[in-house]
Amino acid sequence: MKIVLLGPPGAGKGTQADILVKRLLVPHISTGDMFRAAISNGTELGKEAKSYMDKGQLVPDIVTVGIIKDRISMSDCREGFLLDGFPRTLPQAEALDSLMEEMSTSLDAVLNISVPLDRLIDRLTGRRMCRNCGTIYHLLYNAPEVENVCDACGGELYQRDDDKEATVKSRLEVYEAQTAPLISYYEQKGILHTINGDQPINAVTAQLGEALGENWS
Ligand code: ADP
Ligand code: AMP
């Protein structure tokens, strides 16, 4: 299955993607994770991406589309993939459509996780991630068993630089201006499913499964 997870920063895309890929057995492709890996490896791509990420802006389409093309062309994506955080602009969505056409395939579903704005600020400023394996936590809503220690691997938890309040506000503005228009873009294509993301993590997962025709409740 070829799926896009859509939604504002903090909607729960990464959290749900980690659960979904274990059930659907497809690769989890997160452009944000790819940029963070490039930053920690000190590559040119990482340096360029960081200059935008630190300001809460989007990395230019030409760069982002390039890394997605390379990744989706890999053999493990032939049977399906779960895109998390891509596309985020109309040109990215159009580039993805062209790529699907070149590969004689198409997207099966776009899952739009909807969460009210005031909940997003809390979710983002309270988010913590494992430095080692990337597992996502929240100080209140999804806390680890031991403070600052990853349940999955024992790694140290950290707060992303772009989850500080000042950057969070620009990221949410960027979402409204550049990414929200994708909702009607995919609605018109008849593949959009909107799910209420303002409920417990397992309830969101069950509804995502329902939208995909799976029974996970
Ligand atoms: P995104 O990938 O869309 O930016 P994340 O999956 O990283 O969002 O989730 C953002 C924050 O919200 C994290 O701290 C996560 O633990 C928390 N979170 C995710 N889903 C829920 C939920 N259904 N209810 C409460 N908190 C959630
Ligand atoms: P995320 O991990 O999805 O919250 O993304 C973190 C940051 O990476 C974003 O705020 C952007 O700066 C950058 N980024 C991730 N995905 C994209 C994308 N599809 N287009 C442009 N920039 C992106």
mmCIF file of C-alpha atoms and ligand atoms in Angstrom:
data_model
loop_
_atom_site.group_PDB
_atom_site.id
_atom_site.type_symbol
_atom_site.label_atom_id
_atom_site.label_comp_id
_atom_site.label_asym_id
_atom_site.label_seq_id
_atom_site.Cartn_x
_atom_site.Cartn_y
_atom_site.Cartn_z
ATOM 1 C CA MET A 1 0.000 0.000 0.000
ATOM 2 C CA LYS A 2 1.254 3.479 -0.896
ATOM 3 C CA ILE A 3 0.166 5.930 1.752
ATOM 4 C CA VAL A 4 0.726 9.592 2.654
ATOM 5 C CA LEU A 5 0.270 10.803 6.241
ATOM 6 C CA LEU A 6 -0.827 14.426 6.223
ATOM 7 C CA GLY A 7 -1.348 16.773 9.153
ATOM 8 C CA PRO A 8 0.141 19.744 10.977
ATOM 9 C CA PRO A 9 3.351 19.470 13.020
ATOM 10 C CA GLY A 10 2.451 17.644 16.239
ATOM 11 C CA ALA A 11 -0.630 15.890 14.806
ATOM 12 C CA GLY A 12 0.887 12.490 15.608
ATOM 13 C CA LYS A 13 2.172 11.459 12.164
ATOM 14 C CA GLY A 14 5.488 10.061 13.415
ATOM 15 C CA THR A 15 3.817 8.294 16.363
ATOM 16 C CA GLN A 16 1.216 6.656 14.122
ATOM 17 C CA ALA A 17 3.714 5.907 11.354
ATOM 18 C CA ASP A 18 5.844 3.838 13.761
ATOM 19 C CA ILE A 19 2.771 1.739 14.632
ATOM 20 C CA LEU A 20 1.364 1.500 11.092
ATOM 21 C CA VAL A 21 4.553 0.311 9.394
ATOM 22 C CA LYS A 22 4.795 -2.639 11.787
ATOM 23 C CA ARG A 23 1.315 -3.727 10.716
ATOM 24 C CA LEU A 24 1.505 -2.889 7.030
ATOM 25 C CA LEU A 25 5.135 -4.026 6.606
ATOM 26 C CA VAL A 26 6.124 -1.084 4.403
ATOM 27 C CA PRO A 27 9.053 1.330 4.880
ATOM 28 C CA HIS A 28 8.491 4.474 6.955
ATOM 29 C CA ILE A 29 9.804 7.434 4.988
ATOM 30 C CA SER A 30 10.040 10.629 7.014
ATOM 31 C CA THR A 31 11.730 13.597 5.345
ATOM 32 C CA GLY A 32 12.190 15.200 8.788
ATOM 33 C CA ASP A 33 14.052 12.077 10.021
ATOM 34 C CA MET A 34 16.142 12.044 6.825
ATOM 35 C CA PHE A 35 17.154 15.681 7.358
ATOM 36 C CA ARG A 36 17.940 15.079 11.051
ATOM 37 C CA ALA A 37 20.120 12.085 10.084
ATOM 38 C CA ALA A 38 21.943 14.256 7.527
ATOM 39 C CA ILE A 39 22.515 16.922 10.196
ATOM 40 C CA SER A 40 23.956 14.450 12.681
ATOM 41 C CA ASN A 41 26.205 12.992 9.945
ATOM 42 C CA GLY A 42 27.459 16.509 9.157
ATOM 43 C CA THR A 43 26.739 16.241 5.403
ATOM 44 C CA GLU A 44 26.246 19.159 2.988
ATOM 45 C CA LEU A 45 22.549 18.243 2.788
ATOM 46 C CA GLY A 46 22.377 18.415 6.585
ATOM 47 C CA LYS A 47 24.010 21.856 6.676
ATOM 48 C CA GLU A 48 21.590 23.218 4.102
ATOM 49 C CA ALA A 49 18.523 21.639 5.733
ATOM 50 C CA LYS A 50 19.505 22.899 9.198
ATOM 51 C CA SER A 51 19.532 26.521 8.066
ATOM 52 C CA TYR A 52 15.824 26.241 7.197
ATOM 53 C CA MET A 53 14.748 23.899 10.002
ATOM 54 C CA ASP A 54 16.193 26.171 12.695
ATOM 55 C CA LYS A 55 13.932 28.979 11.486
ATOM 56 C CA GLY A 56 10.863 26.733 11.249
ATOM 57 C CA GLN A 57 10.841 27.082 7.463
ATOM 58 C CA LEU A 58 10.582 24.397 4.813
ATOM 59 C CA VAL A 59 13.646 23.045 3.058
ATOM 60 C CA PRO A 60 13.402 24.073 -0.651
ATOM 61 C CA ASP A 61 11.277 21.794 -2.838
ATOM 62 C CA ILE A 62 14.136 21.008 -5.218
ATOM 63 C CA VAL A 63 16.176 19.499 -2.371
ATOM 64 C CA THR A 64 13.288 17.668 -0.716
ATOM 65 C CA VAL A 65 11.867 16.242 -3.925
ATOM 66 C CA GLY A 66 15.361 15.047 -4.869
ATOM 67 C CA ILE A 67 15.829 12.996 -1.693
ATOM 68 C CA ILE A 68 12.315 11.527 -1.972
ATOM 69 C CA LYS A 69 12.862 10.488 -5.597
ATOM 70 C CA ASP A 70 16.061 8.673 -4.627
ATOM 71 C CA ARG A 71 14.392 6.965 -1.674
ATOM 72 C CA ILE A 72 11.169 5.886 -3.415
ATOM 73 C CA SER A 73 13.145 4.469 -6.331
ATOM 74 C CA MET A 74 14.743 1.929 -3.970
ATOM 75 C CA SER A 75 13.571 -1.655 -4.289
ATOM 76 C CA ASP A 76 12.048 -1.875 -0.783
ATOM 77 C CA CYS A 77 9.403 0.680 -1.862
ATOM 78 C CA ARG A 78 8.128 -1.375 -4.802
ATOM 79 C CA GLU A 79 5.269 -2.946 -2.808
ATOM 80 C CA GLY A 80 4.450 0.164 -0.815
ATOM 81 C CA PHE A 81 5.587 2.884 1.551
ATOM 82 C CA LEU A 82 4.319 5.255 4.208
ATOM 83 C CA LEU A 83 5.280 8.878 3.638
ATOM 84 C CA ASP A 84 5.406 11.005 6.803
ATOM 85 C CA GLY A 85 5.960 14.755 6.375
ATOM 86 C CA PHE A 86 6.080 14.648 2.575
ATOM 87 C CA PRO A 87 4.548 16.227 0.537
ATOM 88 C CA ARG A 88 4.272 19.568 2.350
ATOM 89 C CA THR A 89 3.726 21.934 -0.607
ATOM 90 C CA LEU A 90 1.693 21.778 -3.827
ATOM 91 C CA PRO A 91 4.823 21.504 -6.017
ATOM 92 C CA GLN A 92 5.950 18.539 -3.864
ATOM 93 C CA ALA A 93 2.535 16.873 -4.284
ATOM 94 C CA GLU A 94 2.701 17.391 -8.045
ATOM 95 C CA ALA A 95 6.236 16.002 -8.162
ATOM 96 C CA LEU A 96 5.053 12.936 -6.239
ATOM 97 C CA ASP A 97 2.199 12.435 -8.724
ATOM 98 C CA SER A 98 4.658 12.588 -11.640
ATOM 99 C CA LEU A 99 6.953 10.127 -9.911
ATOM 100 C CA MET A 100 4.062 7.710 -9.311
ATOM 101 C CA GLU A 101 3.088 8.034 -12.973
ATOM 102 C CA GLU A 102 6.656 7.343 -14.128
ATOM 103 C CA MET A 103 6.590 4.226 -11.938
ATOM 104 C CA SER A 104 3.170 3.227 -13.408
ATOM 105 C CA THR A 105 1.569 3.273 -9.989
ATOM 106 C CA SER A 106 -0.505 5.598 -7.792
ATOM 107 C CA LEU A 107 -1.142 6.501 -4.161
ATOM 108 C CA ASP A 108 -3.748 4.357 -2.386
ATOM 109 C CA ALA A 109 -4.662 6.736 0.427
ATOM 110 C CA VAL A 110 -3.879 10.064 2.037
ATOM 111 C CA LEU A 111 -4.595 9.971 5.775
ATOM 112 C CA ASN A 112 -5.108 13.458 7.162
ATOM 113 C CA ILE A 113 -4.720 13.598 10.960
ATOM 114 C CA SER A 114 -6.625 16.600 12.234
ATOM 115 C CA VAL A 115 -5.856 18.248 15.614
ATOM 116 C CA PRO A 116 -6.923 21.722 16.828
ATOM 117 C CA LEU A 117 -4.205 24.381 16.854
ATOM 118 C CA ASP A 118 -4.169 24.962 20.637
ATOM 119 C CA ARG A 119 -3.452 21.243 21.256
ATOM 120 C CA LEU A 120 -0.558 21.287 18.794
ATOM 121 C CA ILE A 121 1.512 23.827 20.725
ATOM 122 C CA ASP A 122 1.315 21.668 23.873
ATOM 123 C CA ARG A 123 2.167 18.540 21.950
ATOM 124 C CA LEU A 124 5.203 20.067 20.236
ATOM 125 C CA THR A 125 6.715 21.838 23.230
ATOM 126 C CA GLY A 126 6.280 18.675 25.358
ATOM 127 C CA ARG A 127 7.674 16.299 22.713
ATOM 128 C CA ARG A 128 10.854 14.401 23.509
ATOM 129 C CA MET A 129 12.731 12.063 21.159
ATOM 130 C CA CYS A 130 15.268 9.318 21.679
ATOM 131 C CA ARG A 131 18.708 10.367 20.461
ATOM 132 C CA ASN A 132 19.505 6.778 19.616
ATOM 133 C CA CYS A 133 16.418 5.195 17.994
ATOM 134 C CA GLY A 134 14.122 8.191 17.349
ATOM 135 C CA THR A 135 11.163 6.877 19.399
ATOM 136 C CA ILE A 136 8.740 9.719 20.121
ATOM 137 C CA TYR A 137 7.491 10.573 23.635
ATOM 138 C CA HIS A 138 5.574 13.351 25.328
ATOM 139 C CA LEU A 139 6.258 14.627 28.837
ATOM 140 C CA LEU A 140 2.564 14.279 29.770
ATOM 141 C CA TYR A 141 0.677 12.349 27.079
ATOM 142 C CA ASN A 142 3.133 9.585 26.289
ATOM 143 C CA ALA A 143 5.800 9.644 28.987
ATOM 144 C CA PRO A 144 8.611 7.060 29.217
ATOM 145 C CA GLU A 145 8.647 4.759 32.248
ATOM 146 C CA VAL A 146 11.866 6.343 33.524
ATOM 147 C CA GLU A 147 12.309 10.102 33.063
ATOM 148 C CA ASN A 148 14.537 10.962 30.092
ATOM 149 C CA VAL A 149 15.239 7.311 29.238
ATOM 150 C CA CYS A 150 13.883 5.582 26.122
ATOM 151 C CA ASP A 151 11.666 2.556 26.931
ATOM 152 C CA ALA A 152 12.666 0.902 23.658
ATOM 153 C CA CYS A 153 16.479 1.129 23.769
ATOM 154 C CA GLY A 154 17.574 2.893 26.974
ATOM 155 C CA GLY A 155 18.816 5.899 24.947
ATOM 156 C CA GLU A 156 18.764 9.482 26.176
ATOM 157 C CA LEU A 157 15.729 11.634 25.358
ATOM 158 C CA TYR A 158 16.142 15.169 24.014
ATOM 159 C CA GLN A 159 14.029 18.104 22.914
ATOM 160 C CA ARG A 160 14.297 18.988 19.228
ATOM 161 C CA ASP A 161 15.637 22.537 18.677
ATOM 162 C CA ASP A 162 12.652 23.288 16.457
ATOM 163 C CA ASP A 163 10.227 22.255 19.232
ATOM 164 C CA LYS A 164 11.034 25.381 21.294
ATOM 165 C CA GLU A 165 8.037 27.715 21.449
ATOM 166 C CA ALA A 166 9.294 30.461 19.094
ATOM 167 C CA THR A 167 10.035 28.024 16.240
ATOM 168 C CA VAL A 168 6.837 26.055 16.847
ATOM 169 C CA LYS A 169 4.777 29.162 16.031
ATOM 170 C CA SER A 170 6.469 29.700 12.672
ATOM 171 C CA ARG A 171 6.135 26.004 11.817
ATOM 172 C CA LEU A 172 2.390 26.162 12.425
ATOM 173 C CA GLU A 173 2.104 29.298 10.242
ATOM 174 C CA VAL A 174 4.093 27.595 7.493
ATOM 175 C CA TYR A 175 1.735 24.606 7.739
ATOM 176 C CA GLU A 176 -1.359 26.801 7.303
ATOM 177 C CA ALA A 177 0.107 28.690 4.349
ATOM 178 C CA GLN A 178 1.886 25.929 2.452
ATOM 179 C CA THR A 179 0.656 22.492 3.554
ATOM 180 C CA ALA A 180 -3.046 22.890 4.450
ATOM 181 C CA PRO A 181 -3.948 23.456 0.735
ATOM 182 C CA LEU A 182 -2.969 19.807 0.143
ATOM 183 C CA ILE A 183 -6.137 18.738 1.956
ATOM 184 C CA SER A 184 -8.356 19.955 -0.906
ATOM 185 C CA TYR A 185 -5.797 18.801 -3.485
ATOM 186 C CA TYR A 186 -6.175 15.183 -2.303
ATOM 187 C CA GLU A 187 -9.892 15.551 -1.587
ATOM 188 C CA GLN A 188 -10.398 16.360 -5.267
ATOM 189 C CA LYS A 189 -8.508 13.199 -6.177
ATOM 190 C CA GLY A 190 -10.918 11.185 -3.992
ATOM 191 C CA ILE A 191 -8.210 9.547 -1.849
ATOM 192 C CA LEU A 192 -8.371 11.726 1.287
ATOM 193 C CA HIS A 193 -9.481 10.332 4.659
ATOM 194 C CA THR A 194 -9.637 12.756 7.586
ATOM 195 C CA ILE A 195 -9.197 11.274 11.054
ATOM 196 C CA ASN A 196 -9.731 13.022 14.390
ATOM 197 C CA GLY A 197 -6.249 13.048 15.935
ATOM 198 C CA ASP A 198 -7.447 14.599 19.192
ATOM 199 C CA GLN A 199 -8.063 11.291 20.952
ATOM 200 C CA PRO A 200 -5.871 8.637 22.569
ATOM 201 C CA ILE A 201 -3.072 7.201 20.408
ATOM 202 C CA ASN A 202 -4.680 3.734 20.086
ATOM 203 C CA ALA A 203 -8.063 5.227 19.089
ATOM 204 C CA VAL A 204 -6.354 7.221 16.329
ATOM 205 C CA THR A 205 -4.582 4.061 15.133
ATOM 206 C CA ALA A 206 -7.890 2.155 14.996
ATOM 207 C CA GLN A 207 -9.505 4.874 12.870
ATOM 208 C CA LEU A 208 -6.528 5.027 10.528
ATOM 209 C CA GLY A 209 -6.844 1.269 10.125
ATOM 210 C CA GLU A 210 -10.558 1.593 9.379
ATOM 211 C CA ALA A 211 -9.835 4.186 6.694
ATOM 212 C CA LEU A 212 -7.450 1.673 5.116
ATOM 213 C CA GLY A 213 -10.048 -1.095 5.321
ATOM 214 C CA GLU A 214 -8.163 -2.914 8.112
ATOM 215 C CA ASN A 215 -9.682 -3.993 11.407
ATOM 216 C CA TRP A 216 -7.239 -3.148 14.221
ATOM 217 C CA SER A 217 -9.634 -2.239 17.023
HETATM 218 P P1 ADP B 1 4.193 14.754 14.090
HETATM 219 O O1 ADP B 1 5.074 13.649 13.550
HETATM 220 O O2 ADP B 1 2.891 14.864 13.352
HETATM 221 O O3 ADP B 1 4.907 16.074 14.205
HETATM 222 P P2 ADP B 1 4.419 13.303 16.627
HETATM 223 O O4 ADP B 1 3.997 11.916 16.308
HETATM 224 O O5 ADP B 1 5.865 13.541 16.811
HETATM 225 O O6 ADP B 1 3.778 14.356 15.562
HETATM 226 O O7 ADP B 1 3.608 13.734 17.935
HETATM 227 C C1 ADP B 1 3.788 15.028 18.519
HETATM 228 C C2 ADP B 1 3.722 14.909 20.051
HETATM 229 O O8 ADP B 1 2.403 14.584 20.434
HETATM 230 C C3 ADP B 1 4.634 13.840 20.630
HETATM 231 O O9 ADP B 1 5.142 14.299 21.846
HETATM 232 C C4 ADP B 1 3.695 12.637 20.832
HETATM 233 O O10 ADP B 1 4.111 11.803 21.903
HETATM 234 C C5 ADP B 1 2.380 13.337 21.148
HETATM 235 N N1 ADP B 1 1.210 12.603 20.634
HETATM 236 C C6 ADP B 1 1.095 11.902 19.478
HETATM 237 N N2 ADP B 1 -0.154 11.393 19.327
HETATM 238 C C7 ADP B 1 -0.846 11.811 20.434
HETATM 239 C C8 ADP B 1 -2.206 11.629 20.870
HETATM 240 N N3 ADP B 1 -3.095 10.934 20.150
HETATM 241 N N4 ADP B 1 -2.563 12.193 22.041
HETATM 242 C C9 ADP B 1 -1.672 12.918 22.772
HETATM 243 N N5 ADP B 1 -0.392 13.130 22.414
HETATM 244 C C10 ADP B 1 0.014 12.583 21.260
HETATM 245 P P1 AMP B 2 9.216 17.050 10.814
HETATM 246 O O1 AMP B 2 10.163 16.086 11.443
HETATM 247 O O2 AMP B 2 8.315 16.413 9.800
HETATM 248 O O3 AMP B 2 8.476 17.883 11.836
HETATM 249 O O4 AMP B 2 10.112 18.071 9.955
HETATM 250 C C1 AMP B 2 11.085 18.892 10.605
HETATM 251 C C2 AMP B 2 11.544 19.981 9.629
HETATM 252 O O5 AMP B 2 12.201 19.379 8.483
HETATM 253 C C3 AMP B 2 10.455 20.862 9.025
HETATM 254 O O6 AMP B 2 10.065 21.923 9.879
HETATM 255 C C4 AMP B 2 11.143 21.363 7.745
HETATM 256 O O7 AMP B 2 12.084 22.388 8.026
HETATM 257 C C5 AMP B 2 11.923 20.106 7.303
HETATM 258 N N1 AMP B 2 11.084 19.264 6.412
HETATM 259 C C6 AMP B 2 10.604 18.017 6.676
HETATM 260 N N2 AMP B 2 9.875 17.565 5.649
HETATM 261 C C7 AMP B 2 9.879 18.543 4.699
HETATM 262 C C8 AMP B 2 9.275 18.692 3.434
HETATM 263 N N3 AMP B 2 8.505 17.730 2.911
HETATM 264 N N4 AMP B 2 9.500 19.843 2.757
HETATM 265 C C9 AMP B 2 10.278 20.812 3.256
HETATM 266 N N5 AMP B 2 10.858 20.757 4.459
HETATM 267 C C10 AMP B 2 10.659 19.629 5.195
#
